[in-house]
Short mmCIF file of N, CA and C in Angstrom, two decimals:
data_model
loop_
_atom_site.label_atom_id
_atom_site.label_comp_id
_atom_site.label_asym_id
_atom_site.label_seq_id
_atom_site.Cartn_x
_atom_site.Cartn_y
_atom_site.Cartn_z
N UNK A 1 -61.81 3.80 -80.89
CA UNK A 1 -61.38 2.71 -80.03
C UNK A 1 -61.63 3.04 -78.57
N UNK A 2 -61.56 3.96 -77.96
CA UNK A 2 -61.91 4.59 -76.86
C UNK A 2 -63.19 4.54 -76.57
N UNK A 3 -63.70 4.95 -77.49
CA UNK A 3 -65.26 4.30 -77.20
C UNK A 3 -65.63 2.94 -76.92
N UNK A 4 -64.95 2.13 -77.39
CA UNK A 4 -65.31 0.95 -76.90
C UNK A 4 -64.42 0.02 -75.63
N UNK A 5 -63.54 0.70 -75.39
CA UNK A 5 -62.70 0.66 -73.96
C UNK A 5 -64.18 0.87 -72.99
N UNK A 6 -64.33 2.46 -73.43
CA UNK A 6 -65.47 2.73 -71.73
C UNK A 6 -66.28 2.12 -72.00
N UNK A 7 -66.64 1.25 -72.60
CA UNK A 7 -68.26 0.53 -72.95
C UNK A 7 -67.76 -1.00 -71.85
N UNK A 8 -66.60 -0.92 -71.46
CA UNK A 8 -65.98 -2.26 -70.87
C UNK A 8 -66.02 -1.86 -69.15
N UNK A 9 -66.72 -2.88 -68.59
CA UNK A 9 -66.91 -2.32 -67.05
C UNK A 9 -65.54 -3.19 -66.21
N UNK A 10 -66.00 -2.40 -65.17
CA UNK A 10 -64.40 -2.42 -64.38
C UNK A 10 -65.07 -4.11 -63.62
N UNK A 11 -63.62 -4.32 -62.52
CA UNK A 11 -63.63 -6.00 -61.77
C UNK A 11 -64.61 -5.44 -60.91
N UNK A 12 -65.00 -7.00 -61.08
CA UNK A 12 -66.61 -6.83 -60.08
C UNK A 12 -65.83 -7.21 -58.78
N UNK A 13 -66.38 -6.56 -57.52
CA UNK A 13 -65.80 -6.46 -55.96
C UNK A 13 -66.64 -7.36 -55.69
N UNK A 14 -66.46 -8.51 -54.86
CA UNK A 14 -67.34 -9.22 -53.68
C UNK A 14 -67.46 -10.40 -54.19
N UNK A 15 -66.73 -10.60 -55.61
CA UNK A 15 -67.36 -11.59 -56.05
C UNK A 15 -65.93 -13.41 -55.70
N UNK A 16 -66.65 -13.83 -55.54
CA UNK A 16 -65.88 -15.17 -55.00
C UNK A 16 -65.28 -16.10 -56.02
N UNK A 17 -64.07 -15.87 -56.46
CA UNK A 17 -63.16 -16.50 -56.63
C UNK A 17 -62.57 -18.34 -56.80
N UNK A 18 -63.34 -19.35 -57.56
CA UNK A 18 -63.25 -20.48 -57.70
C UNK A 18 -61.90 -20.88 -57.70
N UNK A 19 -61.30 -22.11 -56.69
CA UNK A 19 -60.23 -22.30 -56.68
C UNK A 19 -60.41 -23.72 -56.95
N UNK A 20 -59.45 -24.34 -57.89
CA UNK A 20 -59.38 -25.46 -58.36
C UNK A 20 -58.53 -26.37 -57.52
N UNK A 21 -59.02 -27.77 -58.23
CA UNK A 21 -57.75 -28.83 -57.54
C UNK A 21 -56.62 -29.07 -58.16
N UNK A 22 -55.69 -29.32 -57.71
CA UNK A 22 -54.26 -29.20 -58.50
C UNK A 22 -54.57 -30.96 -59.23
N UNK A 23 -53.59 -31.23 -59.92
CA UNK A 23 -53.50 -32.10 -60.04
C UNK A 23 -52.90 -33.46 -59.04
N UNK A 24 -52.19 -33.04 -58.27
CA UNK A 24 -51.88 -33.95 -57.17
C UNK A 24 -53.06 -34.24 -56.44
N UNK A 25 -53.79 -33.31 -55.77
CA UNK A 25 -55.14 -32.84 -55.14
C UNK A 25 -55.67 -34.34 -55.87
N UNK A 26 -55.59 -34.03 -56.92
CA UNK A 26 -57.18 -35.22 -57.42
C UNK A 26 -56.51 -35.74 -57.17
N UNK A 27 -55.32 -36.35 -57.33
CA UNK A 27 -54.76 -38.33 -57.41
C UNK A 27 -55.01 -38.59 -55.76
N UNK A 28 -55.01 -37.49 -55.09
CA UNK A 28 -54.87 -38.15 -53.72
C UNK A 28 -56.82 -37.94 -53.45
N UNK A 29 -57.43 -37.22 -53.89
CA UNK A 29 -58.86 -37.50 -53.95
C UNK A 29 -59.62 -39.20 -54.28
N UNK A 30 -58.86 -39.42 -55.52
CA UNK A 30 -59.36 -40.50 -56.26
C UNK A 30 -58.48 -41.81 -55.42
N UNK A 31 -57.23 -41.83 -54.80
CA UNK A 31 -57.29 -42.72 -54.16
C UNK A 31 -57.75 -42.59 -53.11
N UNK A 32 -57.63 -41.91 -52.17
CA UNK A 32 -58.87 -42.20 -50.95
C UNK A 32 -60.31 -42.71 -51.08
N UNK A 33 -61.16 -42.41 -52.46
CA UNK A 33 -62.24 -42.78 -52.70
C UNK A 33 -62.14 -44.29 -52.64
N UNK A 34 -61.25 -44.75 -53.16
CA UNK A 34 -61.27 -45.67 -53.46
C UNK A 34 -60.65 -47.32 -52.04
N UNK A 35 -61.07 -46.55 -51.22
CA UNK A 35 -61.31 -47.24 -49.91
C UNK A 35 -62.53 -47.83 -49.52
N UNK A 36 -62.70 -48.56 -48.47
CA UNK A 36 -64.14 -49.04 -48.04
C UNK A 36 -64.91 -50.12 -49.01
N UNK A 37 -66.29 -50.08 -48.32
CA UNK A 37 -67.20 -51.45 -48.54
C UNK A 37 -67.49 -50.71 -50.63
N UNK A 38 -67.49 -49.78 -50.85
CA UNK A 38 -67.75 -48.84 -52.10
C UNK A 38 -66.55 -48.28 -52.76
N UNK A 39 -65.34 -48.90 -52.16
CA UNK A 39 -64.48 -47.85 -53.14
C UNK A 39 -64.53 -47.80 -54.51
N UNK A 40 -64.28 -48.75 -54.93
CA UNK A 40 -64.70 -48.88 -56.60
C UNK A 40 -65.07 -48.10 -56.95
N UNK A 41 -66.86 -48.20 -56.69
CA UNK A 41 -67.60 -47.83 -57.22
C UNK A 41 -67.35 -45.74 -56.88
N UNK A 42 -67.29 -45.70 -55.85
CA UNK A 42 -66.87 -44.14 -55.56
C UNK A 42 -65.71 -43.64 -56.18
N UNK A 43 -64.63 -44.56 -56.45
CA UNK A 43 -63.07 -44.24 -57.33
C UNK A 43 -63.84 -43.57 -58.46
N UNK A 44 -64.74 -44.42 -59.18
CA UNK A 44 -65.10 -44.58 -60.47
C UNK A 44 -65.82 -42.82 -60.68
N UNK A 45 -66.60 -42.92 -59.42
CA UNK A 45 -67.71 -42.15 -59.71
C UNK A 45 -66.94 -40.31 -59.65
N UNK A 46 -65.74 -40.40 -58.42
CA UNK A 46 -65.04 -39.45 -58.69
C UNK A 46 -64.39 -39.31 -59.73
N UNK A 47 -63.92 -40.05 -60.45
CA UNK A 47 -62.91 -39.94 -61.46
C UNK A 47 -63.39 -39.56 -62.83
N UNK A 48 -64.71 -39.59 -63.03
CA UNK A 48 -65.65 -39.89 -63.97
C UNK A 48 -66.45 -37.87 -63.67
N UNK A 49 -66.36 -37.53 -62.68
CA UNK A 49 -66.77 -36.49 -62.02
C UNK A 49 -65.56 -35.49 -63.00
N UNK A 50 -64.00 -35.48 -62.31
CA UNK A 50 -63.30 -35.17 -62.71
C UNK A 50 -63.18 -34.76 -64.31
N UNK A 51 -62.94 -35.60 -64.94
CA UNK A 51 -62.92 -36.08 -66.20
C UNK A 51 -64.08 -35.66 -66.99
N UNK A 52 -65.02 -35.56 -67.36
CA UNK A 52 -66.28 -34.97 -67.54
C UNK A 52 -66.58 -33.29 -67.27
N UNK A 53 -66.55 -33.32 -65.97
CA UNK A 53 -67.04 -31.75 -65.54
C UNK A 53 -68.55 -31.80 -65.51
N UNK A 54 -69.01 -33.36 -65.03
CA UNK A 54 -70.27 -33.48 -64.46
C UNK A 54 -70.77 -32.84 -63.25
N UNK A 55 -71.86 -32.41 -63.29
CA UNK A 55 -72.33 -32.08 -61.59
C UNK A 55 -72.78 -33.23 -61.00
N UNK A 56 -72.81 -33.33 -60.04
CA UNK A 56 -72.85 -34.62 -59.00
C UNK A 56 -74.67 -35.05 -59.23
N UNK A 57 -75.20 -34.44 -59.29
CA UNK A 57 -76.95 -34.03 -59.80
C UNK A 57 -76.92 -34.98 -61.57
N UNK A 58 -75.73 -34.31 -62.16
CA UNK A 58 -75.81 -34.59 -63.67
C UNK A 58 -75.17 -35.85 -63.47
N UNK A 59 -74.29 -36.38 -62.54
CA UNK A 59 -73.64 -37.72 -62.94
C UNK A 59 -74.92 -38.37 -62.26
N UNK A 60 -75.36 -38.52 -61.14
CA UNK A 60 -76.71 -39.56 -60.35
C UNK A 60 -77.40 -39.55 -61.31
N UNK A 61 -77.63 -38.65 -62.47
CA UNK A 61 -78.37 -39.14 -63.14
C UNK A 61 -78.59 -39.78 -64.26
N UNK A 62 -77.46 -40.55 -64.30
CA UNK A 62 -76.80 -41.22 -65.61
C UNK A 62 -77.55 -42.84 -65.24
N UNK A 63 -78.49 -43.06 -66.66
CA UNK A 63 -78.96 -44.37 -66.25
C UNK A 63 -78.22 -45.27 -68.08
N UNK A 64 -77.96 -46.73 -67.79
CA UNK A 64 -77.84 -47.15 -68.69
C UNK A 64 -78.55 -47.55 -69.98
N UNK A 65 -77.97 -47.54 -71.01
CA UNK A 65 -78.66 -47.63 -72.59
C UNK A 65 -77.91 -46.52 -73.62
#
């Protein structure tokens, strides 16, 4: 079993740390989107972002059919 402990490498240093949105975070994201001549359509497009775990690249490229 020891043998396969040291086969396990230690925390990588330098490396950057992803910090998420809380859940409040989004509700107040998704209503602000949803302001202006586009809110709708931007509510939608965040919320749909959210919900998914699309990249912004992978959602623009959503065509219908």
């Amino acid at each position: 079993m020891n043998s396969q402990l040291s086969a396990v490498k230690g925390v990588l240093r330098g490396v950057n740390i992803v910090a998420y949105l809380t859940p409040d975070e989004v509700k107040r994201v998704v209503i602000a989107s949803n302001e202006g001549r586009h809110g709708s359509r931007d509510s939608l497009l965040i919320k749909t972002l959210f919900k998914t775990g699309l990249r912004i690249s992978e959602a623009l490229s959503l065509t219908r059919g």
